[in-house]
PDB file of C-alpha atoms in Angstrom:
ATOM      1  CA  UNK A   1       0.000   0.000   0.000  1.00  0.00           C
ATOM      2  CA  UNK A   2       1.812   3.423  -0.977  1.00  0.00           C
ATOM      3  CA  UNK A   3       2.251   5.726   1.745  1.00  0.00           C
ATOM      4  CA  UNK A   4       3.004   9.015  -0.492  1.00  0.00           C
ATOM      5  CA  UNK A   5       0.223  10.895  -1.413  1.00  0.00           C
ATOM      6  CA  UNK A   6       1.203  11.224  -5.265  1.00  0.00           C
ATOM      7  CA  UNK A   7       1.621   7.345  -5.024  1.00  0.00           C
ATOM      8  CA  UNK A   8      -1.900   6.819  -3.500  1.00  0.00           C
ATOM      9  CA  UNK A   9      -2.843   9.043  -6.560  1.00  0.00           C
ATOM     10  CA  UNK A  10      -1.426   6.718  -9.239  1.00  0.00           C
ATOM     11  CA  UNK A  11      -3.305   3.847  -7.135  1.00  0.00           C
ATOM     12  CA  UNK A  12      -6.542   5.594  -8.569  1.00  0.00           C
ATOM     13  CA  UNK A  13      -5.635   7.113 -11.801  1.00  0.00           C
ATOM     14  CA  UNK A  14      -4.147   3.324 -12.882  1.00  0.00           C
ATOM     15  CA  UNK A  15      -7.365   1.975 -11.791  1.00  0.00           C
ATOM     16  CA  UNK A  16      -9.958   4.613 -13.018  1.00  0.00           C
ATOM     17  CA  UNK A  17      -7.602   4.205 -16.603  1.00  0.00           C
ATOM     18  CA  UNK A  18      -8.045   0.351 -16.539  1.00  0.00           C
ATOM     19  CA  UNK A  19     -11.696   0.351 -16.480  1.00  0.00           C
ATOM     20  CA  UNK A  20     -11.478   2.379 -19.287  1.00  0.00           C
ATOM     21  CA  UNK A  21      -9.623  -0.091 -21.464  1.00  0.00           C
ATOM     22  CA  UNK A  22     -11.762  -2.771 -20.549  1.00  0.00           C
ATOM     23  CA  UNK A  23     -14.667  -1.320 -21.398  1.00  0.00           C
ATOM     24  CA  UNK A  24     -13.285  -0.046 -24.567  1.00  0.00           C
ATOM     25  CA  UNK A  25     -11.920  -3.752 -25.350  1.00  0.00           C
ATOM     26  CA  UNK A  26     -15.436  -4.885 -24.266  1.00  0.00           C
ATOM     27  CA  UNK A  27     -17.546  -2.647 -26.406  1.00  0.00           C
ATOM     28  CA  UNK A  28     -15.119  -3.296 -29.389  1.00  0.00           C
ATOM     29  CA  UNK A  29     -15.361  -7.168 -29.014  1.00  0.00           C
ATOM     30  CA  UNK A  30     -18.803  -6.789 -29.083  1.00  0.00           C
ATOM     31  CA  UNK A  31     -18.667  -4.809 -32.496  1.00  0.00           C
ATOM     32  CA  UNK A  32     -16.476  -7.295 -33.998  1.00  0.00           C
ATOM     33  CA  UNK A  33     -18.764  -9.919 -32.865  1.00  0.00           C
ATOM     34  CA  UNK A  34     -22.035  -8.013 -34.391  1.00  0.00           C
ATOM     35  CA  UNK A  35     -20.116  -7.905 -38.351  1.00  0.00           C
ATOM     36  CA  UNK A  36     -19.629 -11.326 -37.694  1.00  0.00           C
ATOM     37  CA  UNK A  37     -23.331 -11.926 -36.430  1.00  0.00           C
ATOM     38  CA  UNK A  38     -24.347 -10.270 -39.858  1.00  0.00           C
ATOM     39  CA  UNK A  39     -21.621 -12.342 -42.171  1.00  0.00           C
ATOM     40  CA  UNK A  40     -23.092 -15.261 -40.728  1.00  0.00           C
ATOM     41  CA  UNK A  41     -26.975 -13.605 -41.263  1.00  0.00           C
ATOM     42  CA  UNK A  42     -26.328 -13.493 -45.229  1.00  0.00           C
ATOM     43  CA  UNK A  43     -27.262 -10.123 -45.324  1.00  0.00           C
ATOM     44  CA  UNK A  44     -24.932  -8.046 -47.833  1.00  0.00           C
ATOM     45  CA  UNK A  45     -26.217  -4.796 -47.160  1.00  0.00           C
ATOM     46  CA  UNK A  46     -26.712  -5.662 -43.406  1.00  0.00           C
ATOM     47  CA  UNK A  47     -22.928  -7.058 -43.474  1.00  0.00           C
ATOM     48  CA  UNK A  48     -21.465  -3.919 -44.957  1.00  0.00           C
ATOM     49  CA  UNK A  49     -22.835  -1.321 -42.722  1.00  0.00           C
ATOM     50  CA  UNK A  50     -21.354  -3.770 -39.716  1.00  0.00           C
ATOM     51  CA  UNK A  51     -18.151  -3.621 -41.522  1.00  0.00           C
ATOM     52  CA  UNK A  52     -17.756   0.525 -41.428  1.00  0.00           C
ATOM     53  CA  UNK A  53     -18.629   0.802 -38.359  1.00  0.00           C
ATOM     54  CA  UNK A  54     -16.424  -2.349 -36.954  1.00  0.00           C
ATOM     55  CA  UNK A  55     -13.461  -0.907 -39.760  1.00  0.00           C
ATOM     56  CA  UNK A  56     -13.842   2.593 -37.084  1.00  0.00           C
ATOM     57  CA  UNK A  57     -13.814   0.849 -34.301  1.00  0.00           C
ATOM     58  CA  UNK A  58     -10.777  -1.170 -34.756  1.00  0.00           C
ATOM     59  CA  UNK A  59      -9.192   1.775 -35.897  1.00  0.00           C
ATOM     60  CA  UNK A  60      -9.878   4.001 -33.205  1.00  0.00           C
ATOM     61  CA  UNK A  61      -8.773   1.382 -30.637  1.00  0.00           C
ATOM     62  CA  UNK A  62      -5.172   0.879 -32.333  1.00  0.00           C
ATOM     63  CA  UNK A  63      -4.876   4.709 -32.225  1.00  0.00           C
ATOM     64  CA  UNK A  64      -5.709   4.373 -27.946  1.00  0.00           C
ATOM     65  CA  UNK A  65      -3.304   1.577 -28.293  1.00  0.00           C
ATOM     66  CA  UNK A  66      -5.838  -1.280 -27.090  1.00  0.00           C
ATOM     67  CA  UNK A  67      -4.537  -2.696 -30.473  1.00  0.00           C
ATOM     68  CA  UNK A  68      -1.045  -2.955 -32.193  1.00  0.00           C
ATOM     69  CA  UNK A  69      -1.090  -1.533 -35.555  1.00  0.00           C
ATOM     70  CA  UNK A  70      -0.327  -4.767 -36.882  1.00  0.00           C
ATOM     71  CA  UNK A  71      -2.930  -6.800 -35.012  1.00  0.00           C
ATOM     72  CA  UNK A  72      -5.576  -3.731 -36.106  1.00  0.00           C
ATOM     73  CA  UNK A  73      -3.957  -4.392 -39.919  1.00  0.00           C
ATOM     74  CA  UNK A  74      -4.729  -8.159 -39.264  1.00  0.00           C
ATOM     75  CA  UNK A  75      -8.516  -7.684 -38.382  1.00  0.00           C
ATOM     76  CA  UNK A  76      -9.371  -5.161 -40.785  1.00  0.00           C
ATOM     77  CA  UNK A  77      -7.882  -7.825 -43.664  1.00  0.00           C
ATOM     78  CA  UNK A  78      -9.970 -10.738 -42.347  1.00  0.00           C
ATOM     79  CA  UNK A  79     -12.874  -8.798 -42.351  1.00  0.00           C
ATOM     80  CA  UNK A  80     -12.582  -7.287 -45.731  1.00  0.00           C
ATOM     81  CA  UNK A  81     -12.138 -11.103 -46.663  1.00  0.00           C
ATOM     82  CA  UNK A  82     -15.624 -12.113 -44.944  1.00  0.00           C
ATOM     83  CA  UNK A  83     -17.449  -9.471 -46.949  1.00  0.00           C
ATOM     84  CA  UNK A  84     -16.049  -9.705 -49.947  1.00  0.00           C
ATOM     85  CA  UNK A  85     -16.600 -13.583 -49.695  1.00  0.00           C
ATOM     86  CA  UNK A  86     -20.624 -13.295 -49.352  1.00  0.00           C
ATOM     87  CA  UNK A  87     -22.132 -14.660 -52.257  1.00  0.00           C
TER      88      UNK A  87
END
């Protein structure tokens, strides 16, 4: 347990800053999971509106850094695959 105020501090900022990022990881899993929901559904049009808005999602988490570039890259490309493999 820190005994210096600024250290007590950090205690809560670190904290208050982790529930952030889980929630943010939460409510983008939950994105990713909804384009996949629709891929799945058969739905083009449905599919493709999940995509932009699951494209800005991943994007805006690997600019917080919840995501490496790479791994953002990565997801983007399979999804892109998904849709363009609907018949």
């Amino acid at each position: 347990m820190p005994n210096i105020k600024s250290a007590k501090k950090r205690v809560l900022v670190n904290a208050t800053k982790a529930m952030n990022n889980q929630m943010a990881k939460s409510e983008l899993k939950t994105t990713l999971k909804k384009f996949d929901a629709a891929v799945v559904g058969g739905d083009k049009a449905k599919a493709a509106e999940a995509y932009t808005t699951a494209v800005k999602a991943v994007d805006q988490a690997a600019a917080k850094h919840l995501l490496h570039k790479n791994n953002a890259a990565n997801k983007k490309s399979k999804m892109t695959i998904k849709l363009n493999g609907m018949a």
